[in-house]
Coordinates of C-alpha atoms and ligand atoms in Angstrom, one line a residue:
X1108 CA 27.1 8.5 -0.6
X1109 CA 24.7 10.0 2.0
X1110 CA 21.0 10.7 1.8
X1111 CA 20.4 13.5 -0.7
X1112 CA 19.5 16.9 0.7
X1113 CA 16.0 16.7 -0.9
X1114 CA 15.3 13.2 0.5
X1115 CA 11.6 12.8 1.3
X1116 CA 10.9 12.3 4.9
X1117 CA 7.3 11.7 6.0
X1118 CA 4.6 9.1 6.1
X1119 CA 1.8 7.4 4.2
X1120 CA -1.9 7.1 4.9
X1121 CA -4.8 5.7 2.9
X1122 CA -8.3 7.2 2.5
X1123 CA -10.4 4.3 3.6
X1124 CA -8.3 3.9 6.8
X1125 CA -8.4 7.5 8.0
X1126 CA -11.0 9.7 6.3
X1127 CA -14.4 8.4 7.6
X1128 CA -17.2 10.5 6.3
X1129 CA -18.2 7.6 4.2
X1130 CA -21.5 9.0 3.0
X1131 CA -20.6 12.7 3.0
X1132 CA -20.5 15.1 0.1
X1133 CA -21.7 12.6 -2.5
X1134 CA -19.2 9.8 -1.8
X1135 CA -20.5 6.5 -3.1
X1136 CA -20.1 3.1 -1.3
X1137 CA -16.7 1.5 -1.9
X1138 CA -15.5 -2.0 -1.2
X1139 CA -14.0 -1.4 2.3
X1140 CA -17.2 0.2 3.5
X1141 CA -18.6 -3.3 3.7
X1142 CA -15.9 -4.8 5.8
X1143 CA -16.3 -5.2 9.6
X1144 CA -13.8 -5.0 12.4
X1145 CA -11.9 -8.2 13.1
X1146 CA -8.8 -9.1 15.1
X1147 CA -5.6 -11.1 14.7
X1148 CA -7.6 -14.2 15.7
X1149 CA -10.9 -13.5 13.9
X1150 CA -10.9 -12.3 10.3
X1151 CA -12.9 -9.3 9.2
X1152 CA -16.3 -10.1 7.8
X1153 CA -17.3 -8.9 4.4
X1154 CA -21.1 -8.2 4.2
X1155 CA -23.4 -7.7 1.2
X1156 CA -25.3 -4.9 2.7
X1157 CA -24.6 -2.6 5.7
X1158 CA -25.8 -4.3 8.8
X1159 CA -26.5 -1.6 11.4
X1160 CA -25.7 -4.0 14.2
X1161 CA -22.1 -4.5 13.0
X1162 CA -19.1 -2.2 13.3
X1163 CA -17.5 -0.9 10.0
X1164 CA -14.4 1.0 10.9
X1165 CA -14.1 2.8 7.5
X1166 CA -17.3 4.7 8.3
X1167 CA -15.5 6.9 10.9
X1168 CA -11.9 6.2 10.2
X1169 CA -10.0 8.7 12.4
X1170 CA -12.2 11.5 11.0
X1171 CA -9.3 12.8 8.8
X1172 CA -12.0 14.1 6.5
X1173 CA -12.8 16.8 9.1
X1174 CA -9.6 17.1 11.0
X1175 CA -7.0 17.0 8.2
X1176 CA -5.8 20.6 8.9
X1177 CA -4.8 19.8 12.4
X1178 CA -3.2 16.5 11.3
X1179 CA -1.1 18.2 8.6
X1180 CA -0.1 20.8 11.2
X1181 CA 1.3 18.0 13.3
X1182 CA 3.1 16.4 10.3
X1183 CA 4.6 19.8 9.6
X1184 CA 5.7 20.1 13.2
X1185 CA 7.6 16.8 12.9
X1186 CA 9.3 18.2 9.8
X1187 CA 7.6 16.1 7.1
X1188 CA 8.7 17.0 3.6
X1189 CA 6.3 14.5 2.0
X1190 CA 3.0 12.8 2.7
X1191 CA 1.6 10.0 0.7
X1192 CA -2.2 10.1 0.6
X1193 CA -4.7 8.2 -1.5
X1194 CA -7.7 9.4 -3.4
X1195 CA -10.8 7.4 -2.8
X1196 CA -12.2 6.7 -6.3
X1197 CA -15.8 6.6 -4.9
X1198 CA -15.5 10.3 -3.8
X1199 CA -14.7 11.4 -7.4
X1200 CA -17.0 8.9 -9.2
X1201 CA -19.5 7.5 -6.6
X1202 CA -20.4 4.5 -8.8
X1203 CA -17.2 4.5 -10.9
X1204 CA -18.8 4.4 -14.4
X1205 CA -20.1 8.0 -14.6
X1206 CA -19.0 10.5 -17.1
X1207 CA -19.2 13.6 -14.8
X1208 CA -17.2 13.7 -11.6
X1209 CA -18.5 14.7 -8.2
X1210 CA -17.2 18.2 -7.7
X1211 CA -17.3 18.0 -3.9
X1212 CA -14.9 15.0 -4.0
X1213 CA -12.5 16.9 -6.2
X1214 CA -12.7 19.9 -3.9
X1215 CA -11.9 17.9 -0.8
X1216 CA -8.7 16.4 -2.2
X1217 CA -7.9 19.8 -3.7
X1218 CA -8.1 21.3 -0.2
X1219 CA -5.9 18.6 1.3
X1220 CA -3.3 19.1 -1.4
X1221 CA -3.4 22.9 -1.0
X1222 CA -2.9 22.5 2.7
X1223 CA 0.1 20.2 2.2
X1224 CA 1.7 22.6 -0.3
X1225 CA 1.1 25.5 2.1
X1226 CA 3.1 23.6 4.6
X1227 CA 5.9 22.7 2.2
X1228 CA 4.9 19.1 2.2
X1229 CA 5.1 17.3 -1.1
X1230 CA 1.9 15.4 -1.8
X1231 CA 2.5 11.9 -3.2
X1232 CA -0.8 10.7 -4.4
X1233 CA -1.9 7.1 -4.7
X1234 CA -4.8 6.6 -7.2
X1235 CA -5.9 3.2 -5.8
X1236 CA -5.3 2.0 -2.3
X1237 CA -8.0 -0.7 -1.8
X1238 CA -10.6 1.9 -2.8
X1239 CA -13.0 0.7 -5.6
X1240 CA -16.6 1.7 -6.0
X1241 CA -18.7 -1.3 -5.1
X1242 CA -20.9 -0.7 -8.2
X1243 CA -17.9 -1.7 -10.4
X1244 CA -17.7 -5.0 -8.6
X1245 CA -21.4 -5.8 -8.7
X1246 CA -22.2 -4.5 -12.2
X1247 CA -19.0 -5.4 -14.0
X1248 CA -17.3 -8.1 -12.0
X1249 CA -14.4 -5.9 -10.9
X1250 CA -11.0 -6.1 -12.6
X1251 CA -11.8 -9.4 -14.3
X1252 CA -13.6 -7.2 -16.8
X1253 CA -11.4 -5.0 -19.1
X1254 CA -14.1 -2.3 -19.1
X1255 CA -13.0 -1.5 -15.5
X1256 CA -9.6 -0.4 -17.0
X1257 CA -11.4 2.3 -19.0
X1258 CA -13.3 3.5 -16.0
X1259 CA -10.1 3.6 -14.0
X1260 CA -8.4 5.6 -16.8
X1261 CA -11.2 8.1 -16.9
X1262 CA -10.9 8.5 -13.2
X1263 CA -7.2 9.0 -13.4
X1264 CA -7.5 11.5 -16.2
X1265 CA -10.0 13.5 -14.1
X1266 CA -7.8 13.8 -11.1
X1267 CA -4.5 14.1 -13.0
X1268 CA -6.0 17.2 -14.7
X1269 CA -7.7 18.5 -11.5
X1270 CA -4.4 18.6 -9.6
X1271 CA -2.1 19.2 -12.5
X1272 CA 0.9 21.4 -11.5
X1273 CA 0.2 20.8 -7.8
X1274 CA 0.9 17.1 -7.6
X1275 CA 4.1 15.8 -9.3
X1276 CA 4.4 12.3 -7.7
X1277 CA 1.7 9.8 -8.5
X1278 CA 1.2 6.2 -7.6
X1279 CA -1.0 4.0 -9.9
X1280 CA -1.8 1.2 -7.4
X1281 CA -1.0 0.2 -3.9
X1282 CA 0.1 -3.4 -3.4
X1283 CA -1.8 -5.3 -6.0
X1284 CA 1.1 -7.8 -6.4
X1285 CA 0.0 -10.6 -4.1
X1286 CA -2.4 -12.3 -6.4
X1287 CA -0.7 -15.5 -7.5
X1288 CA -3.1 -17.7 -9.5
X1289 CA -1.6 -20.9 -8.2
X1290 CA -1.6 -20.0 -4.5
X1291 CA -4.6 -20.2 -2.2
X1292 CA -5.5 -16.8 -0.8
X1293 CA -7.5 -15.5 2.1
X1294 CA -10.8 -13.7 1.3
X1295 CA -9.6 -10.4 2.8
X1296 CA -6.5 -10.4 0.6
X1297 CA -8.3 -10.7 -2.7
X1298 CA -11.1 -8.5 -1.4
X1299 CA -8.7 -5.6 -0.5
X1300 CA -7.3 -5.6 -3.9
X1301 CA -10.3 -6.3 -6.1
X1302 CA -13.4 -6.4 -3.9
X1303 CA -13.9 -10.2 -4.6
X1304 CA -13.7 -13.0 -2.1
X1305 CA -11.4 -15.8 -3.0
X1306 CA -13.8 -18.4 -1.6
X1307 CA -16.5 -17.3 -4.0
X1308 CA -14.4 -17.4 -7.1
X1309 CA -15.6 -20.1 -9.5
X1310 CA -12.3 -20.4 -11.2
X1311 CA -9.7 -18.6 -9.0
X1312 CA -6.7 -19.3 -11.2
X1313 CA -8.3 -17.7 -14.2
X1314 CA -9.9 -14.9 -12.2
X1315 CA -6.7 -14.0 -10.4
X1316 CA -4.6 -14.1 -13.5
X1317 CA -7.0 -11.8 -15.3
X1318 CA -7.3 -9.4 -12.4
X1319 CA -3.5 -9.3 -12.0
X1320 CA -3.0 -8.7 -15.8
X1321 CA -5.8 -6.1 -16.1
X1322 CA -4.5 -4.1 -13.2
X1323 CA -1.0 -4.2 -14.5
X1324 CA -2.2 -3.1 -17.9
X1325 CA -4.3 -0.3 -16.3
X1326 CA -1.1 0.8 -14.4
X1327 CA 1.0 1.2 -17.5
X1328 CA -1.8 2.9 -19.4
X1329 CA -2.1 5.4 -16.5
X1330 CA 1.6 6.0 -16.7
X1331 CA 1.3 7.0 -20.4
X1332 CA -1.7 9.2 -19.6
X1333 CA 0.1 11.0 -16.8
X1334 CA 3.0 11.7 -19.1
X1335 CA 0.8 13.0 -21.8
X1336 CA -1.0 15.3 -19.4
X1337 CA 2.2 16.6 -18.0
X1338 CA 5.7 15.4 -18.9
X1339 CA 6.9 16.7 -15.5
X1340 CA 4.8 14.0 -13.7
X1341 CA 6.7 11.3 -11.9
X1342 CA 4.5 8.2 -11.8
X1343 CA 5.3 5.0 -10.0
X1344 CA 3.6 2.0 -8.5
X1345 CA 3.8 0.7 -4.9
X1346 CA 4.6 -3.0 -4.3
X1347 CA 4.4 -5.0 -1.1
X1348 CA 7.6 -7.0 -1.0
X1349 CA 8.5 -9.3 1.9
X1350 CA 11.5 -11.5 1.3
X1351 CA 11.0 -15.2 1.6
X1352 CA 14.3 -16.8 2.6
X1353 CA 15.3 -20.4 2.1
X1354 CA 14.7 -22.8 5.0
X1355 CA 18.2 -24.2 4.7
X1356 CA 20.9 -24.8 2.0
X1357 CA 19.3 -28.0 0.6
X1358 CA 19.3 -27.1 -3.1
X1359 CA 15.6 -28.0 -3.7
X1360 CA 14.6 -25.8 -0.8
X1361 CA 16.7 -23.0 -2.1
X1362 CA 15.0 -23.3 -5.5
X1363 CA 11.6 -23.4 -3.8
X1364 CA 12.4 -20.2 -1.8
X1365 CA 13.5 -18.5 -5.0
X1366 CA 10.2 -19.3 -6.7
X1367 CA 8.2 -18.4 -3.6
X1368 CA 10.0 -15.1 -3.3
X1369 CA 9.7 -14.4 -7.0
X1370 CA 5.9 -14.9 -7.1
X1371 CA 5.4 -11.3 -6.1
X1372 CA 7.5 -9.8 -8.8
X1373 CA 5.9 -10.5 -12.2
X1374 CA 4.0 -7.2 -12.1
X1375 CA 7.2 -5.3 -11.1
X1376 CA 8.9 -6.9 -14.1
X1377 CA 5.9 -5.9 -16.3
X1378 CA 6.0 -2.3 -15.2
X1379 CA 9.7 -1.8 -15.3
X1380 CA 10.9 -3.9 -18.2
X1381 CA 8.5 -2.6 -20.9
X1382 CA 6.8 -5.9 -21.5
X1383 CA 4.6 -8.4 -19.7
X1384 CA 7.1 -11.2 -18.8
X1385 CA 7.3 -14.2 -21.1
X1386 CA 7.7 -16.7 -18.2
X1387 CA 4.3 -15.6 -16.8
X1388 CA 2.6 -15.7 -20.2
X1389 CA 4.0 -19.2 -20.8
X1390 CA 2.9 -20.3 -17.3
X1391 CA -0.7 -19.1 -18.1
X1392 CA -0.6 -20.9 -21.5
X1393 CA 0.5 -24.1 -19.7
X1394 CA -2.4 -23.7 -17.3
X1395 CA -4.9 -23.0 -20.2
X1396 CA -5.6 -19.6 -18.8
X1397 CA -6.9 -17.2 -21.4
X1398 CA -6.1 -13.7 -20.2
X1399 CA -8.3 -12.1 -22.9
X1400 CA -5.4 -9.8 -23.7
X1401 CA -5.1 -7.9 -26.9
X1402 CA -2.1 -7.4 -29.3
X1403 CA -2.3 -3.6 -28.7
X1404 CA -1.4 -4.2 -25.0
X1405 CA 2.2 -4.7 -26.0
X1406 CA 2.6 -1.0 -26.9
X1407 CA 1.2 0.1 -23.5
X1408 CA 3.7 -2.1 -21.7
X1409 CA 6.5 -0.8 -24.0
X1410 CA 5.6 2.9 -23.4
X1411 CA 4.3 2.8 -19.9
X1412 CA 7.2 1.9 -17.7
X1413 CA 7.2 3.5 -14.3
X1414 CA 9.5 6.3 -13.1
X1415 CA 10.0 5.0 -9.6
X1416 CA 9.3 2.0 -7.4
X1417 CA 7.4 2.4 -4.1
X1418 CA 8.4 -0.3 -1.6
X1419 CA 6.1 -1.3 1.3
X1420 CA 8.2 -3.3 3.7
X1421 CA 7.2 -4.8 7.0
X1422 CA 8.5 -8.3 7.5
X1423 CA 10.2 -11.4 6.1
X1424 CA 9.5 -15.1 6.4
X1425 CA 11.0 -18.4 5.2
X1426 CA 9.8 -20.7 2.5
X1427 CA 8.3 -23.9 3.6
X1428 CA 10.7 -26.7 2.8
X1429 CA 9.8 -29.5 0.4
X1430 CA 9.6 -31.9 3.3
X1431 CA 7.1 -30.3 5.6
X1432 CA 8.3 -29.2 9.0
X1433 CA 6.5 -27.9 12.1
X1434 CA 6.3 -24.2 12.0
X1435 CA 4.0 -21.3 12.5
X1436 CA 2.8 -19.9 9.2
X1437 CA 3.4 -16.3 8.1
X1438 CA 1.0 -13.8 6.6
X1439 CA 2.5 -13.8 3.0
X1440 CA 3.1 -17.5 2.8
X1441 CA 5.9 -19.5 4.3
X1442 CA 6.8 -20.0 7.9
X1443 CA 8.2 -17.9 10.7
X1444 CA 11.9 -17.4 10.9
X1445 CA 13.3 -18.6 14.3
X1446 CA 16.0 -16.0 14.2
X1447 CA 13.5 -13.1 14.3
X1448 CA 11.2 -11.6 16.9
X1449 CA 7.6 -11.1 15.9
X1450 CA 5.2 -8.3 16.4
X1451 CA 2.1 -9.1 18.4
X1452 CA 0.4 -9.8 15.0
X1453 CA 3.1 -12.3 14.0
X1454 CA 5.0 -10.1 11.6
X1455 CA 8.7 -11.2 11.7
X1456 CA 10.8 -8.1 12.5
X1457 CA 13.8 -8.0 10.1
X1458 CA 15.6 -4.8 9.4
X1459 CA 18.1 -6.6 7.1
X1460 CA 15.2 -7.6 4.9
X1461 CA 14.6 -4.0 3.8
X1462 CA 18.2 -3.7 2.7
X1463 CA 18.0 -7.0 1.0
X1464 CA 14.8 -6.0 -1.0
X1465 CA 16.2 -2.6 -1.9
X1466 CA 19.4 -4.1 -3.3
X1467 CA 17.4 -6.7 -5.2
X1468 CA 15.1 -4.1 -6.7
X1469 CA 17.8 -1.6 -7.6
X1470 CA 20.1 -4.2 -9.2
X1471 CA 17.2 -5.6 -11.2
X1472 CA 15.5 -2.4 -12.4
X1473 CA 17.9 0.5 -11.7
X1474 CA 14.9 2.8 -10.8
X1475 CA 14.8 5.2 -7.8
X1476 CA 13.0 3.7 -4.8
X1477 CA 10.8 5.4 -2.3
X1478 CA 10.1 3.5 0.9
X1479 CA 6.4 4.1 0.8
X1480 CA 5.5 2.1 3.9
X1481 CA 7.3 0.7 6.9
X1482 CA 6.5 0.5 10.6
X1483 CA 5.5 -1.5 13.6
X1484 CA 1.8 -2.2 14.5
X1485 CA 1.7 -2.3 18.3
X1486 CA -0.6 -1.9 21.2
X1487 CA 0.1 1.4 22.9
X1488 CA -0.6 2.2 26.6
X1489 CA -1.0 5.7 27.9
X1490 CA 1.2 6.2 31.0
X1491 CA 1.6 9.6 32.7
X1492 CA -0.6 11.1 30.0
X1493 CA 1.5 9.9 27.0
X1494 CA 2.7 6.8 25.1
X1495 CA 6.3 5.8 25.7
X1496 CA 6.7 3.8 22.5
X1497 CA 10.4 2.8 22.7
X1498 CA 9.5 -0.5 20.9
X1499 CA 8.4 1.6 17.9
X1500 CA 11.5 3.8 18.0
X1501 CA 13.6 0.7 18.1
X1502 CA 11.9 -0.9 15.1
X1503 CA 12.1 2.3 13.0
X1504 CA 15.7 3.2 14.1
X1505 CA 16.9 -0.2 12.9
X1506 CA 15.0 -0.1 9.6
X1507 CA 16.1 3.5 8.8
X1508 CA 19.7 2.4 9.6
X1509 CA 19.3 -0.4 7.1
X1510 CA 17.9 2.0 4.5
X1511 CA 20.9 4.2 5.0
X1512 CA 23.3 1.3 4.6
X1513 CA 21.6 0.3 1.3
X1514 CA 22.2 3.9 0.1
X1515 CA 25.6 4.6 1.6
X1516 CA 27.3 1.2 1.4
X1517 CA 25.4 -0.6 -1.5
X1518 CA 24.8 2.4 -3.7
X1519 CA 21.0 2.0 -4.0
X1520 CA 19.2 5.1 -5.2
X1521 CA 16.5 5.8 -2.6
X1522 CA 14.8 9.1 -2.6
X1523 CA 12.5 8.9 0.4
X1524 CA 11.4 7.2 3.5
X1525 CA 7.7 7.3 4.4
X1526 CA 6.6 5.5 7.5
X1527 CA 3.2 3.8 7.5
X1528 CA 0.4 5.4 9.5
X1529 CA 2.3 8.4 11.0
X1530 CA -1.0 9.0 12.8
X1531 CA -2.8 6.0 14.2
X1532 CA -5.4 4.7 11.8
X1533 CA -7.6 1.7 11.1
X1534 CA -5.7 -1.5 10.4
X1535 CA -6.3 -2.8 6.9
X1536 CA -5.9 -6.5 7.6
X1537 CA -7.8 -6.6 11.0
X1538 CA -9.9 -3.4 11.1
X1539 CA -8.6 -2.7 14.6
X1540 CA -7.7 0.7 16.0
X1541 CA -5.5 -1.0 18.6
X1542 CA -2.9 -2.0 16.0
X1543 CA -1.2 1.4 16.0
X1544 CA 1.6 2.6 13.9
X1545 CA 1.6 6.3 14.6
X1546 CA 3.8 9.0 16.1
X1547 CA 0.5 10.7 16.9
X1548 CA -1.9 8.9 19.2
X1549 CA -5.6 9.1 18.3
X1550 CA -8.1 8.6 21.2
X1551 CA -10.3 6.0 19.6
X1552 CA -10.7 2.3 20.6
X1553 CA -11.7 -0.8 18.8
X1554 CA -15.4 -0.2 19.6
X1555 CA -15.3 3.2 17.9
X1556 CA -15.3 5.0 21.2
X1557 CA -13.1 7.9 22.1
X1558 CA -12.7 11.7 21.8
X1559 CA -10.7 11.4 18.5
X1560 CA -8.2 13.8 20.2
X1561 CA -4.7 13.7 18.8
X1562 CA -1.6 13.6 21.1
X1563 CA 2.1 13.1 20.6
X1564 CA 3.9 9.9 21.5
X1565 CA 7.6 9.7 22.5
X1566 CA 8.3 8.7 18.9
X1567 CA 7.0 12.1 17.7
X1568 CA 10.1 14.0 19.0
X1569 CA 12.4 11.1 17.9
X1570 CA 11.2 11.2 14.3
X1571 CA 11.4 15.0 14.3
X1572 CA 15.1 14.7 15.3
X1573 CA 15.7 12.1 12.6
X1574 CA 14.2 14.3 9.9
X1575 CA 16.0 17.4 11.1
X1576 CA 19.4 15.7 10.9
X1577 CA 18.5 14.1 7.5
X1578 CA 18.8 10.7 9.1
X1579 CA 22.3 11.4 10.6
X1580 CA 21.2 11.5 14.3
X1581 CA 19.9 8.0 14.5
Ligands
LIG573 C1 0.1 -2.3 3.7 C2 -1.1 -1.6 3.3 O1 0.1 -3.5 3.1 O2 0.1 -2.7 5.1 C3 -1.7 -0.7 4.3 O3 -0.8 -0.9 2.1 C4 -1.8 -1.4 5.6 O4 -3.0 -0.3 3.8 C5 -0.4 -1.7 6.0 O5 -2.5 -0.7 6.6 C6 -0.3 -2.4 7.4 O6 -1.2 -3.4 7.5 P1 -2.2 -3.5 8.7 O7 -3.0 -4.7 8.4 O8 -1.4 -3.7 9.9 O9 -3.0 -2.3 8.7

């Protein structure tokens, strides 16, 4: 087994991290427009109103809204065969609950999609990547409220019809699988997913359970809708899955690591197995959590299973043992693995982890996998007029090799590899520009200063060579 000839090579970007133009052509305010820049030491601040003295990186992004043609030209030059973009709901429905869409928003994404197709790049379109009109949070309480499912479906129906026949690959949600009702969360995490701060939730266990359930239900309903609109549509969901290994072989620690790792999977189960998992329902019953679910939901789960799994993979960590030990914590829970090097932002670099998750997913669900995000956030320096990012090449080379091993040696069905942020863009967790992932450098600093000019890093030519050889010339 080798990678198929039509394997997708490319990258993934998200509207709120690259577009800017936050008030142009009728776009409404969305959740990330209220989040300031932070750093790996200082969390991003979430404000009620826009404070002109503060810096909100989504307002400018990297100006993709105006420069997308040039960016797509560079992606084409690298040989991309796919680009995953997201549609910002607030460009299509500025408040989220309108009946009639904003035509200028539909036109913008129509132009981007046409540009991709003209360059033989397959558009893979995410319908929700941390982009929720703020009105739906303030007026309806976000995804806690089942009415938001109907608004989401109306939005999905609008764009599925608008780009019907042009877009075949759709993604219902990006990474909404980190909301465990029994785990304490950081504000930015719950905010990214649902526009709500964890610290302000009156009853976080109930709220997170309902948000998680309603988004999962919305996802399977959107799958049914996409199939009704066009049976040729392929519709999947993107999950962020970072393995949590056992601290040691002490059996209770092994069991704990299994449960910690499994925490992120109940929505994958629900979207792939045709039913919301019983173990989760029973857990909610034991916690006296009323999901406000309806008996008709079962049919949506039964008929709305996804066609493919999108995997966002960056790092792994280890589960904190039952007897606490000294150790640095890791972003998705657990502690750092002493066998691994970390990125400057403390993300444990583990190429074997991607092969591990791919095997786990494929053996459990037998669905095609697209690696929808992977990459190294690093500080780049310009030397002799360019960025010599051998550290990024090293990271990607090892991860792509592990993906190939999963396909060639373990027989996992993987149909594409999309690196995160093929062009530098705003970091979601910290809001910094200096946390760069791209093959293409964007002249913009953390203070929002710079010419926005695009230039190629060393990794640009390297990735071009990988794509040209379909991953053979690693
Ligand atoms: C993924 C998100 O979880 O991680 C992206 O889908 C995000 O939106 C990416 O940008 C990398 O995280 P960060 O915080 O380095 O931008």
